[in-house]
Coordinates of C-alpha atoms and ligand atoms in Angstrom, one line a residue:
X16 CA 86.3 42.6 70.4
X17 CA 89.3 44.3 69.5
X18 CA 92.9 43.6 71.4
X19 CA 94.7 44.7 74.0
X20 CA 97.5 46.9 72.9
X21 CA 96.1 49.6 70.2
X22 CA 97.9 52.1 68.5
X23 CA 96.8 55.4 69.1
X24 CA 94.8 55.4 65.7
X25 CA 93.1 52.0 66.9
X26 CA 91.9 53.8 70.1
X27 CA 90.9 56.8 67.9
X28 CA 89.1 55.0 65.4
X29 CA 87.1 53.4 68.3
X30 CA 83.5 53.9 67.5
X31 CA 83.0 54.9 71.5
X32 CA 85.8 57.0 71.2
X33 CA 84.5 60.7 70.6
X34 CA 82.2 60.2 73.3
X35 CA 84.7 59.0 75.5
X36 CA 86.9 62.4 74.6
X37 CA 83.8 64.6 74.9
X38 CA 83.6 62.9 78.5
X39 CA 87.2 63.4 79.1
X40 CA 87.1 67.0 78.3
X41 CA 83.8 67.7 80.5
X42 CA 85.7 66.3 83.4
X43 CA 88.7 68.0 83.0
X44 CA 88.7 71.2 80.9
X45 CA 90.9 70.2 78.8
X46 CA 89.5 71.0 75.5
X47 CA 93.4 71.4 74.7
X48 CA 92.7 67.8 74.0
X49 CA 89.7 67.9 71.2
X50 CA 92.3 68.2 68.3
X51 CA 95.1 66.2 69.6
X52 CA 93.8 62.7 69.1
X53 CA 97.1 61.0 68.4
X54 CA 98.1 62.0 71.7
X55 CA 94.3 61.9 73.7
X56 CA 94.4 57.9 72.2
X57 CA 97.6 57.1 73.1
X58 CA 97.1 58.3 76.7
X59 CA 93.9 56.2 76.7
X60 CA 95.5 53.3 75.0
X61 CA 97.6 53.0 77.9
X62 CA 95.8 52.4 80.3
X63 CA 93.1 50.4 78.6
X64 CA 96.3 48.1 78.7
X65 CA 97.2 48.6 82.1
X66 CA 93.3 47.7 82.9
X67 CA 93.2 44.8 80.8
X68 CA 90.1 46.6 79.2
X69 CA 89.4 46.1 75.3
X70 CA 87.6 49.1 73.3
X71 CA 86.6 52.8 74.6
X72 CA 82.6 51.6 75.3
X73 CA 83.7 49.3 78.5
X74 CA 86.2 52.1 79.9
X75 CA 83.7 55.3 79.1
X76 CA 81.6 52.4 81.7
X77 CA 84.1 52.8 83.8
X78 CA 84.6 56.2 84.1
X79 CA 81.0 56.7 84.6
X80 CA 80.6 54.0 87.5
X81 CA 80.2 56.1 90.5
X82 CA 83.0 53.8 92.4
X83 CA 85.3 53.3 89.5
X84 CA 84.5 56.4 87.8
X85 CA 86.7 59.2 89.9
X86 CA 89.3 57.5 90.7
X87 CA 90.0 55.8 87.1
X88 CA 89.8 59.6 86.4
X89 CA 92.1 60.8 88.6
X90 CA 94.7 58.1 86.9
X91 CA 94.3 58.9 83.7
X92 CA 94.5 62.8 84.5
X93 CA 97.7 62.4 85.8
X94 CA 99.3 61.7 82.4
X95 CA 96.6 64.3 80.8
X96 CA 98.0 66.7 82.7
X97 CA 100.8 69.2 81.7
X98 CA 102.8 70.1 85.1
X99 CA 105.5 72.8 83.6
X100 CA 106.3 75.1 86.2
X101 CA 109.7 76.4 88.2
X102 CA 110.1 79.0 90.9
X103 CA 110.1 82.6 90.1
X104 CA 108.2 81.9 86.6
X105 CA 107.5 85.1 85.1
X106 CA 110.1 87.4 87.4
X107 CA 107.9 90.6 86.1
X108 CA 105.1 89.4 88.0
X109 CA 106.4 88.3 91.2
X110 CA 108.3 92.1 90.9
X111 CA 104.7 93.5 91.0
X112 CA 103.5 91.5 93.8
X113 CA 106.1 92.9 95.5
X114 CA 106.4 96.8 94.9
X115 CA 102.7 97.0 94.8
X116 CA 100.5 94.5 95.0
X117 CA 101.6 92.6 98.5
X118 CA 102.2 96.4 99.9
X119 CA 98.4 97.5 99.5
X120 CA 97.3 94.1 100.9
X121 CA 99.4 94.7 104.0
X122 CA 97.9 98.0 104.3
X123 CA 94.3 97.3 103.5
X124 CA 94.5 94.3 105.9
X125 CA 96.1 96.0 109.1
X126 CA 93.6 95.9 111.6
X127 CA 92.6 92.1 110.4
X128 CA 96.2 91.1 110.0
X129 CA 95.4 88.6 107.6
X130 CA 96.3 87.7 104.4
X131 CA 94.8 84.8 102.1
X132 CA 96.8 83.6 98.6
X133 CA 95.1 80.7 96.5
X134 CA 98.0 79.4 93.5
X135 CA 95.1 77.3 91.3
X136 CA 96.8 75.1 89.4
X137 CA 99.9 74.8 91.6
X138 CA 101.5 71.8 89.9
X139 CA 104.6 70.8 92.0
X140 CA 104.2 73.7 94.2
X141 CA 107.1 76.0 92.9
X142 CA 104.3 79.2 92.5
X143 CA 102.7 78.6 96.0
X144 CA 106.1 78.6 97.6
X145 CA 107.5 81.5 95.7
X146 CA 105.2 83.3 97.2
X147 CA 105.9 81.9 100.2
X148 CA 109.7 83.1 100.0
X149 CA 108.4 86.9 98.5
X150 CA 106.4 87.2 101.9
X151 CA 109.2 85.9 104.4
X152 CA 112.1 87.6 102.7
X153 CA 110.5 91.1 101.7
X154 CA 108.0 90.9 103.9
X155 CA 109.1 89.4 107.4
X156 CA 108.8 91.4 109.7
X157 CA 105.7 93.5 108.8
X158 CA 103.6 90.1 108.6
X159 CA 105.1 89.1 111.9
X160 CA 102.0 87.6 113.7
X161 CA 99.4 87.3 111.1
X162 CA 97.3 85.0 109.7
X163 CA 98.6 84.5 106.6
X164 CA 97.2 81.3 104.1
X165 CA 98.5 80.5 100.8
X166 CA 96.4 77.7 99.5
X167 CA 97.8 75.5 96.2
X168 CA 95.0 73.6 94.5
X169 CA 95.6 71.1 91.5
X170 CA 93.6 68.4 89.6
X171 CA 97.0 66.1 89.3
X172 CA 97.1 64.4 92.7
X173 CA 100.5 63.7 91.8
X174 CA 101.7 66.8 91.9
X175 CA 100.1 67.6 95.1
X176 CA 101.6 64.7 96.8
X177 CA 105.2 66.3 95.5
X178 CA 104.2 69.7 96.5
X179 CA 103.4 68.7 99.9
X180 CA 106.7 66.8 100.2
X181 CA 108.5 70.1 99.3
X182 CA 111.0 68.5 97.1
X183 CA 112.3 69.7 93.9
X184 CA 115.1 69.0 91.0
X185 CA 117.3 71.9 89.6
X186 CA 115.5 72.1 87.0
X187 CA 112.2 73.7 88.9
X188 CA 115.6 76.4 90.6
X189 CA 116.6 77.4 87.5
X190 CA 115.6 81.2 87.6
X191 CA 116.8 81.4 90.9
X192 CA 120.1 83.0 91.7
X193 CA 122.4 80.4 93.8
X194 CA 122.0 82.5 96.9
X195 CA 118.5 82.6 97.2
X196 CA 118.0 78.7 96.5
X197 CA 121.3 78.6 99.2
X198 CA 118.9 79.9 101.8
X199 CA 115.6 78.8 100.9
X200 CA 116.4 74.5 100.6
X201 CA 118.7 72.0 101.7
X202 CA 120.4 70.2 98.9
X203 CA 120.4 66.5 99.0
X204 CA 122.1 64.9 95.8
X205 CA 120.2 66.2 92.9
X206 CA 117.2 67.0 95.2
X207 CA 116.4 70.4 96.7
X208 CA 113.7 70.7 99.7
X209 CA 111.8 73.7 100.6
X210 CA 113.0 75.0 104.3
X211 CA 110.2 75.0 107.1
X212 CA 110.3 78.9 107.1
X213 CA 109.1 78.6 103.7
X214 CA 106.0 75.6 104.1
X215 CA 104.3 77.4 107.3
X216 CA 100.9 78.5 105.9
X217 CA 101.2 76.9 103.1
X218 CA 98.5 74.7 102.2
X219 CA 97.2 71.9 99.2
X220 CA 94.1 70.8 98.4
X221 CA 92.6 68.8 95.5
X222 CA 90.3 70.7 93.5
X223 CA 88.7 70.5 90.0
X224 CA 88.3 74.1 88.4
X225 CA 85.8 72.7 86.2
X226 CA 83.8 70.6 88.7
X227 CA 84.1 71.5 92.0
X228 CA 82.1 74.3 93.3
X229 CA 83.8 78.1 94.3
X230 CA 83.6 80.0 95.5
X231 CA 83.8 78.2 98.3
X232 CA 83.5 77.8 102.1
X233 CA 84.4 74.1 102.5
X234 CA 87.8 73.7 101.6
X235 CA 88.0 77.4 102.3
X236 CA 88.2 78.7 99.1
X237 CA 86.9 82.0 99.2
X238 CA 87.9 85.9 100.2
X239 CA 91.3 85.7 98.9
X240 CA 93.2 88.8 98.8
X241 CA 95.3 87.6 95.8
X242 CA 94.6 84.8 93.3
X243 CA 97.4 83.0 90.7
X244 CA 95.8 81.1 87.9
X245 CA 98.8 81.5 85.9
X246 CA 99.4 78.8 82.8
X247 CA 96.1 76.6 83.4
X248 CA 93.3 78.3 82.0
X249 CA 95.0 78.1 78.3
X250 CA 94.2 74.3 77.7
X251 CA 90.6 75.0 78.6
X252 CA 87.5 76.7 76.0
X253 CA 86.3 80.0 75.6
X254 CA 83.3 79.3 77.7
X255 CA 84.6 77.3 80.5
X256 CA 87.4 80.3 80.5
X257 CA 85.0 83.1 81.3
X258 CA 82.8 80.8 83.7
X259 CA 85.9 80.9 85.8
X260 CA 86.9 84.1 85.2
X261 CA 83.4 85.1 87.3
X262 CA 84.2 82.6 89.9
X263 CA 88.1 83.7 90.7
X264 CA 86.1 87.3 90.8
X265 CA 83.6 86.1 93.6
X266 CA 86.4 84.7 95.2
X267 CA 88.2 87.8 95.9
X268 CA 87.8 90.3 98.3
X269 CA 86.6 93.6 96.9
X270 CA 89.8 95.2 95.9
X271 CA 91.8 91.9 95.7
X272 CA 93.8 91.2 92.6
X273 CA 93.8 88.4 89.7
X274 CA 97.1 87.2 87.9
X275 CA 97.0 85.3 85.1
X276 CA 99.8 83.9 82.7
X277 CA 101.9 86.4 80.6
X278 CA 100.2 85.4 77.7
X279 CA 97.0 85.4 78.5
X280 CA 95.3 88.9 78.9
X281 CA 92.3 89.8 77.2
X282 CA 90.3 93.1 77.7
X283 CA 87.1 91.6 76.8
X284 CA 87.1 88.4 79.6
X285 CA 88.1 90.9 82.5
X286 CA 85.9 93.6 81.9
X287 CA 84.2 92.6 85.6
X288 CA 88.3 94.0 86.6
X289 CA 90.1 96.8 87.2
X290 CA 93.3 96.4 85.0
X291 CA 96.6 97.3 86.4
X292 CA 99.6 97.5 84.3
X293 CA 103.0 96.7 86.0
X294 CA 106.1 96.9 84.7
X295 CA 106.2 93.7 82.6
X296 CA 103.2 92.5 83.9
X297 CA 99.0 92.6 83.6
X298 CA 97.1 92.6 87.0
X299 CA 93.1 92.7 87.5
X300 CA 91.9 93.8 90.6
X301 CA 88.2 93.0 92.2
X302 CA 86.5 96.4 91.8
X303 CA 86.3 98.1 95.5
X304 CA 82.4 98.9 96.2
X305 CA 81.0 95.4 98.3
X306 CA 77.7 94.4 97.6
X307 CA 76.9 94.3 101.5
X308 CA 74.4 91.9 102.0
X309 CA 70.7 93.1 103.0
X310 CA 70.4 92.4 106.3
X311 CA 68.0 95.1 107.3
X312 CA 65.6 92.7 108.5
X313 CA 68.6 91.5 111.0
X314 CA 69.5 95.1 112.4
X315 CA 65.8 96.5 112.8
X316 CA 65.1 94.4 116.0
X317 CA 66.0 96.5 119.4
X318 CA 67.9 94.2 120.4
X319 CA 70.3 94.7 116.9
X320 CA 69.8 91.0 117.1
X321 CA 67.6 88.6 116.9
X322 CA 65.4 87.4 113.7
X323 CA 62.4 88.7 115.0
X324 CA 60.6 85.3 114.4
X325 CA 63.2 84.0 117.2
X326 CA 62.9 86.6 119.7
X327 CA 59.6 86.5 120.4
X328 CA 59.3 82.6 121.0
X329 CA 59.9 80.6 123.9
X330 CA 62.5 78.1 123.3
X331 CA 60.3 75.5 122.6
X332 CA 58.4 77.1 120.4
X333 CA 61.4 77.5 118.8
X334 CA 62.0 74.0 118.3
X335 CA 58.8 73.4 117.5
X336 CA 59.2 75.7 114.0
X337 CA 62.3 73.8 113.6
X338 CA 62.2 71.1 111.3
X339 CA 61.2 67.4 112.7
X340 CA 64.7 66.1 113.0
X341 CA 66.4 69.0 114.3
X342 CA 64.0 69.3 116.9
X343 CA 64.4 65.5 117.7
X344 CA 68.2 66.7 118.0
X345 CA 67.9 69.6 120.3
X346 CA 65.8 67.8 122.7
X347 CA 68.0 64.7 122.9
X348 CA 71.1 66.9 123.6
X349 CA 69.1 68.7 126.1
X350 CA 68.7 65.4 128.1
X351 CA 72.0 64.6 127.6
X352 CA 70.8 60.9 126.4
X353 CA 72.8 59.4 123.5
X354 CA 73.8 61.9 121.1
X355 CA 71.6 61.4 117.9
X356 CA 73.1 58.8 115.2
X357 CA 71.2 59.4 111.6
X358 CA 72.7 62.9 110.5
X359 CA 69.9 65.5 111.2
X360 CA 69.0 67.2 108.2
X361 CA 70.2 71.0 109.0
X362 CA 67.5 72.6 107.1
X363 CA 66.8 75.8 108.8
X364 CA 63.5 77.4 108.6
X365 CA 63.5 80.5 106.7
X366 CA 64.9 83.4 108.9
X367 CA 67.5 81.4 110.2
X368 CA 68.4 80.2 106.8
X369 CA 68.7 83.6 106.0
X370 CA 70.6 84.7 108.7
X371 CA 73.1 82.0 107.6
X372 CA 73.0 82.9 104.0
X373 CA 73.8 86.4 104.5
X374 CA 77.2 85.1 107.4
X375 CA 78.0 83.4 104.4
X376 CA 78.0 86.0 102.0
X377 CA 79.5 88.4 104.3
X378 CA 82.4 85.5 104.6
X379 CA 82.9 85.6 100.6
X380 CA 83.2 89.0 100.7
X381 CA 85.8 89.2 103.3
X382 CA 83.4 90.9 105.9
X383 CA 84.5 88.1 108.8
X384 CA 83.7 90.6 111.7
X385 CA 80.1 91.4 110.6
X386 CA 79.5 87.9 109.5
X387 CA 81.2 86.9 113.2
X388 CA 78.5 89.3 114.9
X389 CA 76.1 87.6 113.0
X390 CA 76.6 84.1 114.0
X391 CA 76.8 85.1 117.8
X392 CA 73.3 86.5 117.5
X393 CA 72.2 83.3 116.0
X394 CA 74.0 81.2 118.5
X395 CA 71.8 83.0 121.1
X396 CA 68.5 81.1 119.7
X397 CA 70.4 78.6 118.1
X398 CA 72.5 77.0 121.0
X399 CA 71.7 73.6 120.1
X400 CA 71.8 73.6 116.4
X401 CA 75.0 71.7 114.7
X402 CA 75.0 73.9 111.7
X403 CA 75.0 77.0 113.4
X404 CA 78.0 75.5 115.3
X405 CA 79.5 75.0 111.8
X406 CA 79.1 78.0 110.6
X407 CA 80.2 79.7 113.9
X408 CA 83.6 77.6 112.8
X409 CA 84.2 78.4 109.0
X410 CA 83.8 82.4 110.9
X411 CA 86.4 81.0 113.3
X412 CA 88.3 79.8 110.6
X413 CA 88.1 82.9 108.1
X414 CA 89.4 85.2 111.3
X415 CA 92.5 83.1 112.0
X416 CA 91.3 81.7 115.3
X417 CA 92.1 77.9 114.7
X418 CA 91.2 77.1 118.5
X419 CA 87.9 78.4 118.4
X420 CA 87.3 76.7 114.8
X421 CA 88.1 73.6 116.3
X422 CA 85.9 74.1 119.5
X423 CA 83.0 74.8 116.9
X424 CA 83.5 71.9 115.2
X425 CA 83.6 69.7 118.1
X426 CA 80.4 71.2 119.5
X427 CA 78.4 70.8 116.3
X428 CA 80.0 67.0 115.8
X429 CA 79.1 66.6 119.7
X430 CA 75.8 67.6 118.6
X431 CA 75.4 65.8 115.3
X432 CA 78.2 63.0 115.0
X433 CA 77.4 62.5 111.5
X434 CA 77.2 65.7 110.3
X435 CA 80.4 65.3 107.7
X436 CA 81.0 68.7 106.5
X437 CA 82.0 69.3 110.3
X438 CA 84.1 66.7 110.2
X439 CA 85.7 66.7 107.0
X440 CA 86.2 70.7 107.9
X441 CA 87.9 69.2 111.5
X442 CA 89.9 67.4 109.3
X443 CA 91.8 70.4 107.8
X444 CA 92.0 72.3 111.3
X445 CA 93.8 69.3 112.7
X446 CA 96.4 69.3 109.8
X447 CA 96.6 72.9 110.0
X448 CA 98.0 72.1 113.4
X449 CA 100.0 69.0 112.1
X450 CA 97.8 66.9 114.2
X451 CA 98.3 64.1 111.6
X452 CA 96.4 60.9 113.2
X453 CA 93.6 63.2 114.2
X454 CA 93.6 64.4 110.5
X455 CA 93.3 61.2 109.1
X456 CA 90.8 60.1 111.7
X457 CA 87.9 62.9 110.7
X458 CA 89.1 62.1 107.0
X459 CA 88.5 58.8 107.1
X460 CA 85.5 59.6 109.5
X461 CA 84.7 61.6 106.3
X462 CA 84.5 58.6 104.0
X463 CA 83.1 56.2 106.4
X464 CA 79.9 58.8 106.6
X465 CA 79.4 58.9 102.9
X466 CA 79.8 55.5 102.2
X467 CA 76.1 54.6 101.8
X468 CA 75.1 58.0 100.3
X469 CA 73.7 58.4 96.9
X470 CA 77.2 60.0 95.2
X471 CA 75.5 62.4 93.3
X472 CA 73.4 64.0 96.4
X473 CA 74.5 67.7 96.9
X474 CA 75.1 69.1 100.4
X475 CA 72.6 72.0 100.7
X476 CA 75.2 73.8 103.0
X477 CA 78.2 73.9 100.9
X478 CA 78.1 75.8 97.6
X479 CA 76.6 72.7 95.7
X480 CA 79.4 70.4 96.9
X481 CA 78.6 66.4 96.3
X482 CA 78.8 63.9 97.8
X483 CA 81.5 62.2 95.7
X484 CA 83.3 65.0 95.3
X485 CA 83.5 65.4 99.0
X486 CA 84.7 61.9 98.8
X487 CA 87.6 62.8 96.1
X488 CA 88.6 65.3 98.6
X489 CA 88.9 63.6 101.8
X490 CA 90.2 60.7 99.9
X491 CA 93.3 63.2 98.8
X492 CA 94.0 64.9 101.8
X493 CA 94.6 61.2 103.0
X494 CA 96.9 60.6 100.3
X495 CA 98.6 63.7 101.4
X496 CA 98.9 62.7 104.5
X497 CA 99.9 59.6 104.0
X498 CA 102.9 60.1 102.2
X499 CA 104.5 62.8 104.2
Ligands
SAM29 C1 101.3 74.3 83.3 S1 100.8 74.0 85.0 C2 100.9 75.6 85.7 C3 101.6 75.7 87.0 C4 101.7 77.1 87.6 N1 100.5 77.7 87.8 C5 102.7 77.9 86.8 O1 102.2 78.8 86.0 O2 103.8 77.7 86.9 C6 99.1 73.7 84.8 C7 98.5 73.1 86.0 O3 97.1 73.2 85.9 C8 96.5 71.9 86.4 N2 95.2 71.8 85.9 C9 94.8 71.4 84.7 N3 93.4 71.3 84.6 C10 93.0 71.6 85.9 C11 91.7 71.6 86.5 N4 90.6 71.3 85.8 N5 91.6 71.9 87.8 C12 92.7 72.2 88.5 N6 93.9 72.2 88.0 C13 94.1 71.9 86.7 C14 97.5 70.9 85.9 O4 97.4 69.7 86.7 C15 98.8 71.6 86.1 O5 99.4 71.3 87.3

């Protein structure tokens, strides 16, 4: 057994030790790190000696434990992590959001009035609230009363917790001129903090480009109108890049646009794009033509309605096609006895399942009104089934009508009070709306649920999402909350 306090070329020499990197970049991305073992060991040398913990083999354990595993991960990612970023970075681009970009948005978007930003890789937050400022200042008064959502994501939970506190040093100002950061902080000493104008719509969620699932309708990341991945996608390789390359696409609406870092164009990994040259600046935009979803099958009945397999039946022959514990649900609601406790299984016999495939498809491609319609035809069979509920909310959601979201989510947690998607989903409603103990109480209603579930189990209803990562996330939105 070796002893505490290795130099970097101890740790590196480890026999465990290229697996132990492998692992690290798996998790992470960050192939930056497969040639830069002096610095790779020295990170894990520290905090084999903050743990107490002797050679690579008994922390790789670690890290793969399914309790230890994430969260010693999310430690050591904080130092992994490079967080370089300040307000305004790259000028050129934030020119072109606004001369063209943020103009066509406004236009294609009228009769929605709604507009959706996701910053991935936020770091501190200076790029999510830069484009905060460009759409109050420029932008006011046309976007007077819409919806508008600019979500930051990041992997360092550290820099979430400082984006969502709002607070910066001069050092993240320095591009701005002294008037703008005048009327866009209060100074404090050597601390700046973003004003209230600046933080409304303005969200942050942990996410892992490389392991969590998006597009994405938990954690709402899907049909954006405009997506930053500026500076992040340079520590990670080749094929990891053009993976999610294809997944920022599907997250877009059709005509929405892609901006990546200055340096980091390259005809051949956005040929899926159009590519727009601004003054100083590359932009790729979502081709237009939407693959509508086929839903033929949906629109042939007279009625315009029904899945013809519903409309015929009687209601209880409904619930009789329905699978066992679903029906067990409906017909426990019905006689309003104690609502059901083990978490029904939602698996929806085929035409509904497709009914709910397609609402979500319609949803990732921006198509909220038809995917809307959709859900109110299934709710006219469905009445008493949680997920349709659900789904009925992320619609809610996508449209900009919080109340109704939450209504949906209440009704489909009346109706299964352990179906955790709803609540975890409730979760970000109610700090949309600065409800902060209710917040924590569906997040922590969150964990509660999955404490006795096998971490590795994937929820059928949301894009391949697991258990633990669900975990991960509710655990960070507490974080969040806690420290604001
Ligand atoms: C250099 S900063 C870029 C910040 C900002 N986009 C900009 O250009 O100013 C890179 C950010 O990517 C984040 N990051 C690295 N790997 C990530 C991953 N796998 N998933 C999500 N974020 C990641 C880092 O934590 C860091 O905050």
């Amino acid at each position: 057994m070796k002893l505490l306090g290795q130099t970097a070329r101890e740790v590196s020499s480890d026999p465990v030790y290229a697996e132990l990197k492998r692992h690290l970049v798996d998790m992470t991305g960050l192939a930056y790190y497969l040639d830069k073992d002096v610095e790779l060991a020295s990170h894990v040398g520290r905090r084999l000696d903050a743990l107490g913990i002797a050679d690579c083999g008994s922390y790789l354990e670690m890290l793969l434990g399914p309790c230890s595993g994430p969260a010693e991960l999310d430690e050591l990612t904080t130092s992994l992590t490079n967080g370089e970023t300040f307000f305004f970075r790259h000028q050129e681009l934030f020119d072109a959001l606004g001369r063209q970009v943020i103009p066509e948005i406004i236009e294609r978007n009228r009769d929605q009035r709604r507009l959706r930003i996701w910053s991935a890789g936020c770091a501190n937050g200076a790029e999510p609230y830069s484009l905060s400022i460009l759409l109050e200042r420029a932008f006011g008064p046309q976007l007077a009363g819409w919806d508008v959502t600019i979500v930051g994501t990041d992997i360092n939970r550290d820099f979430l917790v400082q984006a969502q506190r709002g607070e910066f040093s001069d050092w993240s100002l320095r591009s701005m001129a002294d008037d703008l950061q005048a009327s866009c902080f209060r100074r404090s000493g050597n601390t700046w903090t973003i004003d209230d104008a600046y933080r409304r719509g303005v969200l942050f969620r942990y996410h892992n480009l490389v392991q969590h699932p998006f597009p994405a309708l938990i954690n709402e990341l899907s049909a954006f109108d405009l997506i930053l991945c500026r500076n992040v996608m340079i520590y990670f390789a080749p094929p990891i890049i053009q993976r999610l390359v294809g997944q920022f696409h599907d997250c877009l609406v059709p005509g929405g646009w892609f901006a990546v870092g200055p340096a980091e164009p390259n005809v051949g990994l956005f040929r899926a794009f159009e590519t727009v040259n601004a003054a100083g600046a590359v932009l790729y935009r979502r081709r237009q033509q939407p693959t509508a979803p086929n839903i033929a099958w949906f629109q042939a009945s007279p009625a315009g309605a029904l899945p013809a397999v519903a409309k015929t039946e009687s209601g209880s022959r409904i619930l009789a096609r329905l699978p066992r514990d679903k029906a067990t649900l409906a017909t426990g609601a019905r006689r309003r006895q104690s609502r059901p406790a083990a978490a029904a299984r939602r698996e929806p016999d085929s035409a509904i399942g497709q009914a709910l495939a397609d609402a979500r498809q319609m949803l990732n491609l921006g198509q909220s009104a038809a995917a809307a319609d959709c859900c109110q035809k299934l709710m006219t069979v469905e009445w008493m089934n949680p997920l349709v509920h659900f789904y009925n909310a992320l619609v809610a959601e996508h449209r900009g009508q919080h109340g109704e979201t939450e209504q949906a989510l209440r009704r489909a947690i009346y109706l299964d009070r352990d179906f955790v998607l709803a609540h975890y989903q409730l979760g970000l409603v109610l700090l949309r709306k600065h409800d902060v103990r209710g917040a924590q109480r569906s997040f922590r209603n969150v964990l509660a649920l999955l404490e006795r579930r096998d971490a590795a189990e994937r929820f059928p209803d949301a894009d391949g999402l697991s258990v633990e990562t669900l975990r991960q996330l509710a655990d960070m939105q507490l974080e969040i909350l806690n420290c604001t």
